[in-house]
Short mmCIF file of C-alpha atoms in Angstrom, two decimals:
data_model
loop_
_atom_site.label_atom_id
_atom_site.label_comp_id
_atom_site.label_asym_id
_atom_site.label_seq_id
_atom_site.Cartn_x
_atom_site.Cartn_y
_atom_site.Cartn_z
CA MET D 1 195.91 52.96 15.85
CA ARG D 2 198.83 53.30 13.47
CA ILE D 3 198.19 51.99 9.97
CA ASN D 4 200.85 49.41 9.09
CA SER D 5 201.14 45.82 7.84
CA HIS D 6 200.52 44.48 11.36
CA THR D 7 197.44 46.57 12.16
CA LEU D 8 195.69 46.40 8.75
CA PRO D 9 194.44 42.82 9.26
CA LEU D 10 193.17 43.76 12.74
CA ILE D 11 191.33 46.78 11.38
CA ALA D 12 189.86 44.75 8.49
CA ALA D 13 188.70 42.02 10.88
CA ARG D 14 187.05 44.61 13.14
CA ALA D 15 185.28 46.12 10.12
CA ARG D 16 183.83 42.73 9.19
CA SER D 17 182.82 41.52 12.64
CA GLY D 18 182.68 44.04 15.38
CA ARG D 19 181.43 47.49 16.33
CA VAL D 20 182.66 50.45 14.32
CA VAL D 21 181.56 53.99 15.15
CA ALA D 22 182.38 56.63 12.54
CA PHE D 23 182.04 60.18 13.80
CA ASP D 24 182.55 63.77 12.77
CA THR D 25 182.43 67.21 14.34
CA GLU D 26 181.74 70.65 12.99
CA THR D 27 183.35 73.46 14.96
CA THR D 28 183.31 77.20 15.51
CA GLY D 29 186.87 77.27 14.13
CA GLY D 30 190.14 75.43 14.55
CA THR D 31 191.90 77.13 17.45
CA ALA D 32 192.29 76.21 21.11
CA TRP D 33 189.44 78.65 21.91
CA ASP D 34 186.95 77.11 19.50
CA GLU D 35 184.23 74.59 20.28
CA ILE D 36 182.19 71.82 18.72
CA CYS D 37 178.93 73.09 17.23
CA GLN D 38 177.71 69.78 15.74
CA ILE D 39 178.61 66.20 16.57
CA ALA D 40 177.38 63.06 14.83
CA ALA D 41 178.16 59.37 14.75
CA ALA D 42 177.11 56.26 12.87
CA GLU D 43 177.35 52.82 14.45
CA PHE D 44 178.03 49.76 12.30
CA VAL D 45 177.78 46.23 13.65
CA ASP D 46 179.40 43.51 11.55
CA GLY D 47 179.62 45.97 8.67
CA ALA D 48 175.93 46.98 8.68
CA LEU D 49 174.56 50.35 9.75
CA ALA D 50 172.81 49.90 13.10
CA ARG D 51 171.99 53.46 14.22
CA THR D 52 173.02 57.10 14.03
CA MET D 53 173.06 60.14 16.29
CA ALA D 54 173.49 63.83 15.54
CA HIS D 55 173.28 66.91 17.73
CA TYR D 56 173.72 70.61 17.23
CA VAL D 57 175.61 72.18 20.12
CA ARG D 58 175.16 75.68 21.55
CA PRO D 59 178.65 77.20 21.53
CA THR D 60 179.78 79.55 24.27
CA CYS D 61 182.26 81.27 21.98
CA PRO D 62 181.81 83.27 18.76
CA MET D 63 181.50 81.52 15.40
CA ASN D 64 184.46 82.13 13.12
CA PRO D 65 183.08 83.49 9.81
CA TRP D 66 185.16 81.05 7.72
CA ALA D 67 183.82 78.11 9.75
CA GLU D 68 180.24 79.27 9.23
CA ALA D 69 180.96 79.60 5.50
CA VAL D 70 182.10 75.95 5.44
CA HIS D 71 179.26 74.30 7.38
CA GLY D 72 176.54 76.96 7.24
CA LEU D 73 175.76 76.85 10.98
CA SER D 74 175.15 80.29 12.44
CA GLU D 75 175.27 81.26 16.10
CA GLU D 76 171.57 82.13 15.90
CA PHE D 77 170.64 78.71 14.49
CA LEU D 78 172.74 76.92 17.12
CA CYS D 79 171.27 78.97 19.98
CA GLU D 80 167.80 77.96 18.81
CA HIS D 81 168.44 74.31 17.87
CA GLY D 82 171.51 73.30 19.85
CA ILE D 83 171.84 71.51 23.16
CA ALA D 84 174.30 72.32 25.94
CA PRO D 85 177.90 71.17 25.28
CA GLU D 86 177.91 68.97 28.39
CA GLU D 87 174.75 67.19 27.25
CA ALA D 88 176.08 66.74 23.71
CA MET D 89 179.31 65.16 25.00
CA ARG D 90 177.39 62.87 27.40
CA ARG D 91 175.12 61.68 24.59
CA PHE D 92 178.10 61.13 22.27
CA PHE D 93 180.08 59.09 24.80
CA ASP D 94 176.97 57.07 25.72
CA PHE D 95 176.45 56.33 22.03
CA VAL D 96 180.07 55.29 21.45
CA GLY D 97 180.27 53.02 24.50
CA GLU D 98 183.40 51.06 25.33
CA ASP D 99 183.83 48.38 22.69
CA ALA D 100 183.91 50.21 19.37
CA LEU D 101 186.61 50.99 16.85
CA LEU D 102 186.29 54.77 16.57
CA VAL D 103 186.75 56.00 12.97
CA ALA D 104 187.12 59.58 11.72
CA HIS D 105 188.60 61.37 8.73
CA ASN D 106 191.57 63.39 9.99
CA ALA D 107 190.91 61.86 13.41
CA ALA D 108 193.58 63.95 15.12
CA PHE D 109 191.49 67.10 14.59
CA ASP D 110 188.21 65.60 15.81
CA LEU D 111 189.84 63.93 18.81
CA ARG D 112 191.61 67.19 19.69
CA MET D 113 188.30 69.03 19.54
CA LEU D 114 186.66 66.37 21.76
CA ARG D 115 189.48 66.67 24.32
CA GLN D 116 189.31 70.46 24.13
CA GLU D 117 185.53 70.47 24.61
CA CYS D 118 185.76 68.09 27.58
CA GLY D 119 188.55 70.16 29.13
CA LYS D 120 186.69 73.43 28.69
CA PHE D 121 183.55 72.10 30.37
CA ASP D 122 185.36 69.95 32.96
CA LEU D 123 184.10 66.66 31.51
CA CYS D 124 185.82 63.29 31.50
CA PHE D 125 187.21 62.43 28.06
CA ASP D 126 185.81 58.93 27.58
CA CYS D 127 187.47 57.90 24.28
CA GLY D 128 190.92 57.36 25.79
CA GLY D 129 190.76 53.55 25.88
CA LEU D 130 189.16 53.06 22.47
CA GLU D 131 191.09 52.06 19.39
CA THR D 132 190.87 54.68 16.66
CA CYS D 133 191.35 54.56 12.92
CA ASP D 134 191.95 57.60 10.73
CA THR D 135 190.57 57.19 7.20
CA LEU D 136 192.97 59.92 6.04
CA ALA D 137 195.96 57.77 7.09
CA LEU D 138 194.24 54.61 5.83
CA SER D 139 193.71 56.20 2.41
CA ARG D 140 197.31 57.42 2.22
CA ARG D 141 198.52 53.90 3.03
CA LEU D 142 196.18 51.94 0.76
CA ARG D 143 195.54 54.37 -2.11
CA PRO D 144 198.74 56.34 -2.81
CA ASP D 145 197.50 56.67 -6.41
CA LEU D 146 194.83 59.20 -5.45
CA PRO D 147 195.54 62.88 -6.20
CA ASN D 148 194.76 63.74 -2.55
CA HIS D 149 193.08 62.07 0.40
CA ARG D 150 190.33 64.54 1.26
CA LEU D 151 187.02 62.96 2.18
CA ALA D 152 185.34 64.50 -0.89
CA THR D 153 187.96 62.83 -3.11
CA LEU D 154 187.40 59.44 -1.46
CA VAL D 155 183.63 59.75 -1.88
CA GLU D 156 184.11 60.50 -5.57
CA ARG D 157 186.99 58.17 -6.46
CA LEU D 158 186.28 54.99 -4.49
CA PRO D 159 183.20 55.57 -5.05
CA VAL D 160 181.30 55.81 -1.78
CA ASP D 161 177.58 56.29 -1.23
CA GLY D 162 176.99 59.53 0.59
CA VAL D 163 178.20 63.08 0.45
CA ASN D 164 180.88 65.19 2.08
CA SER D 165 178.58 68.14 2.79
CA HIS D 166 180.16 69.48 6.01
CA ASP D 167 177.11 68.31 7.90
CA ALA D 168 178.52 66.12 10.68
CA LEU D 169 176.15 63.18 10.07
CA ASP D 170 176.63 63.26 6.29
CA ASP D 171 180.39 63.35 6.81
CA ALA D 172 180.35 60.55 9.42
CA LEU D 173 178.42 58.34 6.97
CA ALA D 174 180.77 59.27 4.11
CA CYS D 175 183.76 58.52 6.35
CA ALA D 176 182.29 55.11 7.21
CA GLY D 177 181.69 54.41 3.52
CA ALA D 178 185.32 55.28 2.74
CA PHE D 179 186.53 53.12 5.65
CA PHE D 180 184.63 50.04 4.48
CA LYS D 181 185.46 50.60 0.80
CA LEU D 182 189.19 51.00 1.51
CA LEU D 183 189.19 47.72 3.44
CA GLU D 184 187.06 45.82 0.93
CA GLY D 185 188.65 42.47 0.07
CA ARG D 186 191.40 42.75 2.71
CA PRO D 187 192.15 39.56 4.63
#
């Protein structure tokens, strides 16, 4: 959903009374050959945290060393603790359902990775009909005074409970905190 004067009231209303699912992915890198290695989501109903989900995913491609340096997930750890990509995507889409506002920080990246993962494993991409909100775009629109709009900056400056640790669940919760804080007091 584009962030403009017409959509802001709709987004704010959905945040107050509706289902919002904030999510995040960690990946083996950022190219068309990379995969999701952790996926997490946090569901909020009428602004209150209802439940969370988080799964490590066994990648079928090598881990990029810079990606591992960011999130700390090694191929060995993921092989031991991860589930199959198809199962992870099924669980994620079951969790999200059909009636949520899907929220992510830099949503274009996470949605691209979801599409890429589904394409690679011949899965149906089930987020197509959901409305999405990007907290990066929301921050740029509502807080142009900030020095940048990285999630870590929002956590610190708004302030938001939580951390931007590059663990998918931590980041999904931090993203949700930024989302609700940015919309606080909006009609």
